[in-house]
Short mmCIF file of C-alpha atoms in Angstrom, two decimals:
data_model
loop_
_atom_site.label_atom_id
_atom_site.label_comp_id
_atom_site.label_asym_id
_atom_site.label_seq_id
_atom_site.Cartn_x
_atom_site.Cartn_y
_atom_site.Cartn_z
CA MET A 674 26.82 -8.55 27.35
CA ILE A 675 29.12 -6.60 29.63
CA GLN A 676 30.46 -3.29 28.43
CA ALA A 677 33.99 -3.07 29.82
CA THR A 678 34.93 0.14 31.64
CA ASN A 679 38.30 -0.98 33.08
CA GLY A 680 40.69 -3.63 31.88
CA THR A 681 39.40 -6.33 29.57
CA ILE A 682 36.19 -8.30 30.00
CA ILE A 683 34.89 -10.96 27.66
CA ASP A 684 31.66 -12.58 28.76
CA ARG A 685 29.23 -15.14 27.47
CA LEU A 686 25.74 -15.99 28.64
CA HIS A 687 24.38 -19.44 28.00
CA ASP A 688 21.68 -21.55 29.66
CA GLY A 689 21.80 -19.93 33.07
CA LEU A 690 25.58 -19.79 33.15
CA TRP A 691 27.29 -16.47 32.82
CA SER A 692 31.03 -16.80 32.20
CA VAL A 693 33.52 -13.95 32.30
CA ASN A 694 37.18 -13.77 31.30
CA TRP A 695 38.83 -10.72 32.79
CA SER A 696 42.16 -8.89 32.84
CA THR A 697 42.90 -5.98 35.15
CA ASP A 698 44.22 -2.59 34.06
CA SER A 699 47.13 -0.68 35.62
CA ASP A 700 44.88 0.25 38.55
CA GLY A 701 44.37 -3.42 39.32
CA LEU A 702 40.75 -3.23 38.25
CA ALA A 703 38.63 -5.07 35.71
CA ALA A 704 35.12 -3.70 35.52
CA GLY A 705 32.14 -3.48 33.25
CA LEU A 706 28.47 -2.61 33.07
CA LEU A 707 25.65 -4.99 32.32
CA GLU A 708 21.92 -4.58 32.18
CA LEU A 709 19.48 -7.18 33.47
CA ALA A 710 16.09 -7.06 31.78
CA ASP A 711 14.37 -9.62 34.03
CA PRO A 712 14.54 -10.66 37.68
CA MET A 713 17.21 -13.28 38.22
CA THR A 714 17.94 -15.63 41.12
CA MET A 715 21.64 -16.14 41.79
CA LEU A 716 22.83 -19.61 42.68
CA GLU A 717 26.60 -19.74 42.67
CA LEU A 718 29.70 -17.68 42.01
CA CYS A 719 32.90 -19.45 41.02
CA ALA A 720 36.04 -17.32 40.82
CA THR A 721 39.46 -18.31 39.51
CA HIS A 722 42.68 -16.29 39.43
CA ARG A 723 44.97 -17.50 36.66
CA ASP A 724 48.37 -16.05 37.50
CA GLY A 725 50.09 -18.28 40.05
CA SER A 726 53.02 -15.89 40.28
CA ILE A 727 50.83 -13.41 42.15
CA ALA A 728 49.68 -15.77 44.85
CA ALA A 729 49.94 -13.70 47.99
CA GLY A 730 47.01 -11.67 49.22
CA SER A 731 43.43 -11.59 48.10
CA TYR A 732 41.11 -9.89 45.64
CA GLN A 733 37.50 -8.80 45.49
CA VAL A 734 34.66 -9.60 43.12
CA ARG A 735 31.60 -7.39 43.51
CA LEU A 736 28.40 -6.72 41.63
CA PHE A 737 27.20 -3.20 42.37
CA ASP A 738 23.63 -2.17 41.70
CA ASP A 739 22.73 1.39 40.73
CA TRP A 740 22.76 2.45 44.39
CA GLY A 741 26.23 1.03 44.91
CA ILE A 742 25.13 -2.02 46.93
CA ASP A 743 27.17 -5.19 46.34
CA GLN A 744 24.60 -7.76 45.28
CA PHE A 745 27.11 -10.58 45.73
CA LEU A 746 26.35 -9.75 49.40
CA GLY A 747 30.01 -9.46 50.29
CA GLU A 748 30.65 -13.12 49.43
CA GLY A 749 33.21 -12.14 46.80
CA GLU A 750 35.39 -10.24 49.31
CA GLY A 751 38.83 -11.52 50.26
CA LEU A 752 39.06 -14.26 47.64
CA SER A 753 42.21 -16.33 47.53
CA ARG A 754 44.58 -15.69 44.64
CA GLN A 755 45.86 -19.24 44.87
CA THR A 756 42.76 -21.36 44.65
CA GLN A 757 39.52 -21.51 42.81
CA THR A 758 36.71 -20.28 45.04
CA ARG A 759 33.18 -21.57 44.75
CA ILE A 760 30.53 -19.64 46.64
CA THR A 761 26.82 -20.11 46.98
CA ILE A 762 25.20 -16.69 46.85
CA ARG A 763 22.52 -16.97 49.50
CA GLN A 764 21.13 -14.57 52.00
CA GLY A 765 22.28 -15.38 55.50
CA LEU A 766 20.89 -14.01 58.72
CA PHE A 767 22.84 -10.83 59.08
CA ASP A 768 21.30 -8.12 61.08
CA PRO A 769 17.95 -8.33 62.84
CA ALA A 770 18.23 -6.48 66.12
CA SER A 771 17.44 -9.64 68.08
CA PRO A 772 18.35 -12.64 65.98
CA PRO A 773 16.42 -15.80 66.76
CA ALA A 774 18.32 -18.66 68.29
CA GLY A 775 19.52 -21.59 66.27
CA THR A 776 21.00 -22.11 62.87
CA PHE A 777 19.34 -20.05 60.21
CA PRO A 778 18.87 -21.48 56.73
CA THR A 779 19.79 -19.12 53.98
CA ARG A 780 17.51 -17.79 51.26
CA PRO A 781 18.04 -17.51 47.52
CA HIS A 782 18.92 -13.97 46.47
CA VAL A 783 17.05 -12.21 43.66
CA LEU A 784 18.52 -9.48 41.48
CA THR A 785 16.16 -6.69 40.48
CA PRO A 786 16.33 -5.74 36.79
CA GLY A 787 18.57 -2.76 36.15
CA VAL A 788 22.14 -1.77 35.41
CA TYR A 789 24.93 -3.42 37.40
CA ALA A 790 28.66 -2.84 37.58
CA LEU A 791 30.88 -5.90 37.91
CA HIS A 792 34.20 -5.15 39.64
CA ILE A 793 37.19 -7.48 39.95
CA ASP A 794 39.51 -5.55 42.18
CA PHE A 795 43.19 -6.02 43.03
CA GLU A 796 45.42 -3.35 44.48
CA ALA A 797 46.93 -0.75 42.14
CA ALA A 798 49.53 -1.91 39.61
CA VAL A 799 48.58 -5.59 39.76
CA GLN A 800 47.91 -6.53 36.16
CA THR A 801 46.63 -10.06 36.06
CA SER A 802 43.80 -12.18 34.71
CA GLY A 803 41.21 -14.72 35.68
CA PHE A 804 37.85 -16.23 35.10
CA LEU A 805 34.53 -16.30 36.88
CA THR A 806 31.17 -17.91 36.39
CA VAL A 807 27.80 -17.10 37.88
CA ARG A 808 25.09 -19.72 37.79
CA PHE A 809 21.60 -18.32 37.94
CA GLU A 810 17.96 -18.92 37.14
CA ARG A 811 15.73 -16.48 35.35
CA GLY A 812 12.77 -15.40 37.44
CA ILE A 813 12.14 -15.88 41.15
CA ALA A 814 10.68 -19.41 41.28
CA ARG A 815 13.35 -20.68 43.66
CA ARG A 816 12.83 -17.74 46.01
CA ARG A 817 9.07 -18.32 45.99
CA ALA A 818 9.53 -22.04 46.60
CA TRP A 819 11.81 -21.38 49.56
CA GLU A 820 9.12 -19.21 51.14
CA ARG A 821 6.36 -21.74 50.47
CA GLU A 822 8.15 -24.90 51.53
CA ARG A 823 9.47 -23.83 54.88
CA MET B 65 1.47 8.84 51.29
CA ASN B 66 1.40 12.30 52.78
CA GLU B 67 3.19 15.38 51.48
CA GLN B 68 6.49 14.30 53.06
CA MET B 69 6.76 11.15 50.98
CA ASP B 70 6.43 10.19 47.37
CA CYS B 71 5.93 6.53 46.56
CA SER B 72 6.20 4.66 43.26
CA ARG B 73 5.81 0.93 42.57
CA THR B 74 7.53 -0.95 39.74
CA ASP B 75 6.51 -4.45 38.64
CA HIS B 76 9.58 -6.11 37.16
CA GLY B 77 7.98 -9.35 35.99
CA ASP B 78 7.45 -12.80 37.57
CA GLY B 79 5.92 -11.03 40.58
CA TRP B 80 9.09 -9.23 41.64
CA VAL B 81 8.22 -5.73 42.89
CA THR B 82 10.07 -2.69 44.10
CA VAL B 83 8.55 0.33 45.82
CA ALA B 84 10.65 3.49 45.86
CA VAL B 85 9.86 6.07 48.52
CA ARG B 86 11.34 9.56 48.49
CA TRP B 87 11.11 11.39 51.79
CA GLU B 88 11.79 14.86 53.15
CA SER B 89 11.87 15.51 56.86
CA ASP B 90 9.97 18.25 58.67
CA ALA B 91 11.34 20.68 61.26
CA ASP B 92 11.28 17.88 63.85
CA GLY B 93 13.49 15.70 61.70
CA GLN B 94 10.67 13.32 60.82
CA ALA B 95 8.86 12.12 57.74
CA ALA B 96 5.92 9.76 57.69
CA GLY B 97 3.43 8.38 55.25
CA TYR B 98 0.94 5.58 54.72
CA LEU B 99 1.86 2.80 52.32
CA ASP B 100 -1.15 1.73 50.30
CA ALA B 101 -1.69 -1.98 50.92
CA GLY B 102 -2.20 -2.51 47.20
CA ARG B 103 1.21 -1.09 46.38
CA VAL B 104 3.58 -2.89 48.71
CA PRO B 105 4.85 -6.38 47.79
CA HIS B 106 3.07 -9.27 49.53
CA VAL B 107 6.40 -10.53 50.89
CA LEU B 108 9.16 -8.04 51.64
CA ASP B 109 12.64 -9.41 51.00
CA ARG B 110 14.83 -6.42 51.73
CA ILE B 111 15.01 -2.70 52.34
CA THR B 112 17.61 -0.27 51.06
CA THR B 113 18.18 3.26 52.28
CA LYS B 114 19.93 6.05 50.43
CA PRO B 115 20.60 9.53 51.81
CA ASP B 116 20.45 12.52 49.47
CA PRO B 117 23.97 14.03 49.45
CA ALA B 118 22.51 17.49 48.75
CA ALA B 119 20.46 17.37 51.96
CA ALA B 120 22.00 14.51 53.89
CA PRO B 121 20.17 13.36 57.02
CA SER B 122 21.83 13.21 60.42
CA ALA B 123 24.04 10.23 61.17
CA ASN B 124 22.18 7.24 62.59
CA TYR B 125 18.75 8.32 61.44
CA ASP B 126 16.05 5.68 61.73
CA VAL B 127 13.56 4.04 59.39
CA GLU B 128 10.59 2.08 60.70
CA LEU B 129 7.70 0.25 59.10
CA ILE B 130 4.81 0.52 61.54
CA ASP B 131 1.65 -1.59 61.39
CA ASP B 132 -1.78 -0.55 62.65
CA GLU B 133 -0.92 -1.80 66.15
CA GLY B 134 2.18 0.36 66.35
CA VAL B 135 4.68 -2.48 65.90
CA ASP B 136 7.86 -1.84 63.91
CA LEU B 137 7.79 -4.74 61.46
CA LEU B 138 11.45 -4.14 60.64
CA ASN B 139 12.24 -5.14 64.21
CA GLY B 140 14.85 -2.42 64.51
CA VAL B 141 16.69 -3.38 61.34
CA GLY B 142 16.08 0.11 59.93
CA ALA B 143 17.67 1.86 62.92
CA ASN B 144 20.91 3.85 62.71
CA ARG B 145 21.12 4.34 58.96
CA SER B 146 24.23 5.81 57.40
CA ALA B 147 24.04 9.51 56.52
CA SER B 148 26.47 9.10 53.65
CA ALA B 149 26.23 5.61 52.13
CA PRO B 150 23.41 3.49 50.75
CA GLU B 151 22.73 0.43 52.91
CA GLN B 152 20.80 -2.76 52.26
CA ARG B 153 19.19 -4.91 54.93
CA LEU B 154 17.65 -8.31 54.41
CA LEU B 155 14.35 -8.81 56.20
CA TYR B 156 13.01 -11.68 58.22
CA ASN B 157 9.68 -11.96 59.97
CA LEU B 158 9.39 -11.45 63.68
CA SER B 159 8.66 -15.12 64.41
CA GLY B 160 12.21 -16.03 63.47
CA SER B 161 11.23 -18.59 60.84
CA GLY B 162 13.43 -16.92 58.27
CA HIS B 163 10.57 -16.09 55.97
CA GLY B 164 10.35 -12.69 54.37
CA LEU B 165 8.18 -10.08 55.94
CA GLU B 166 4.58 -10.78 54.92
CA LEU B 167 2.75 -7.52 54.28
CA ARG B 168 -0.24 -8.75 52.30
CA SER B 169 -2.74 -8.84 55.13
CA ARG B 170 -1.48 -5.79 56.99
CA PRO B 171 -3.57 -2.65 56.58
CA GLY B 172 -2.49 0.79 57.70
CA LEU B 173 1.23 0.37 57.11
CA ARG B 174 3.20 3.53 57.70
CA LEU B 175 6.80 4.31 56.90
CA PHE B 176 8.49 6.52 59.47
CA VAL B 177 11.80 8.33 59.22
CA THR B 178 13.02 9.86 62.47
CA ASN B 179 16.11 11.62 63.85
CA ALA B 180 17.00 12.85 60.37
CA GLY B 181 17.36 16.57 61.10
CA SER B 182 15.31 19.38 59.64
CA ALA B 183 14.54 19.49 55.88
CA LYS B 184 16.68 16.48 55.02
CA ARG B 185 16.02 14.08 52.16
CA GLY B 186 16.55 10.48 51.20
CA GLN B 187 15.10 7.41 49.57
CA VAL B 188 13.93 4.02 50.76
CA LEU B 189 13.58 1.08 48.39
CA LEU B 190 11.39 -1.86 49.37
CA ALA B 191 11.93 -5.04 47.32
CA GLY B 192 9.94 -8.26 47.41
CA PHE B 193 7.38 -10.28 45.55
CA ASP B 194 3.66 -10.76 45.16
CA LEU B 195 2.04 -14.12 45.81
CA PRO B 196 -0.34 -15.78 43.36
CA GLN B 197 -4.03 -15.39 44.18
CA ASP B 198 -4.36 -19.00 45.34
CA GLU B 199 -1.25 -19.01 47.51
CA GLY B 200 -0.95 -18.22 51.15
#
């Protein structure tokens, strides 16, 4: 369960689907802490903003680990306020000094057990609400399989 | 590890492993230490660096993972680290296949921190997974 630190967060975890209803506070932030006891492989993030009257601009969904690294890998940045956004959370080829040529398949991303902070972030004074889901698998089987099968 | 580095391994279950390394640079702005082959994950997925705000390293300090032939297995990915913010880098092997960095059969691995300034401190976190005995 997420312990809300800003705004309102109501979450439910069921069969590899983590669903979160959120409402931002006067700072435009909904946030909460959660603790993962086991390694988890993320599959997909689906984010929905409910209030159609605040359609201009974007918002951010991030999952910070205890070192402040966004483990949604930046995929939740700049989300549309108008449409539902469905994102596969996979590791792309970002930063080797000399990237190999050709298209690079992405890898499943594993979360290390620990405490994480979920942030849904609008600019100050935007009080609004929405919904997000994260599909995941417990353990690292998919990450292992990716390594073995390629 | 030598006296400039302190290394601790955590097994999180299902083979997922992290190795946390605390380093302190010498007067030349360097820290170095051997990584025991039995402690590093078989396949390295990512590396995260974190400067110590109380003794922050110089901007654009470098982290390398050197094998026994002197090759930086990070392929430069650990270069130019931030002196103020934690940074994560995903790792791929040098062949370009997209696989993680296989460390299982690599003896004599050394972690090097350079260009950090004198008596600076930070942490490096290595994350990856072990392979079953019959795999690989």
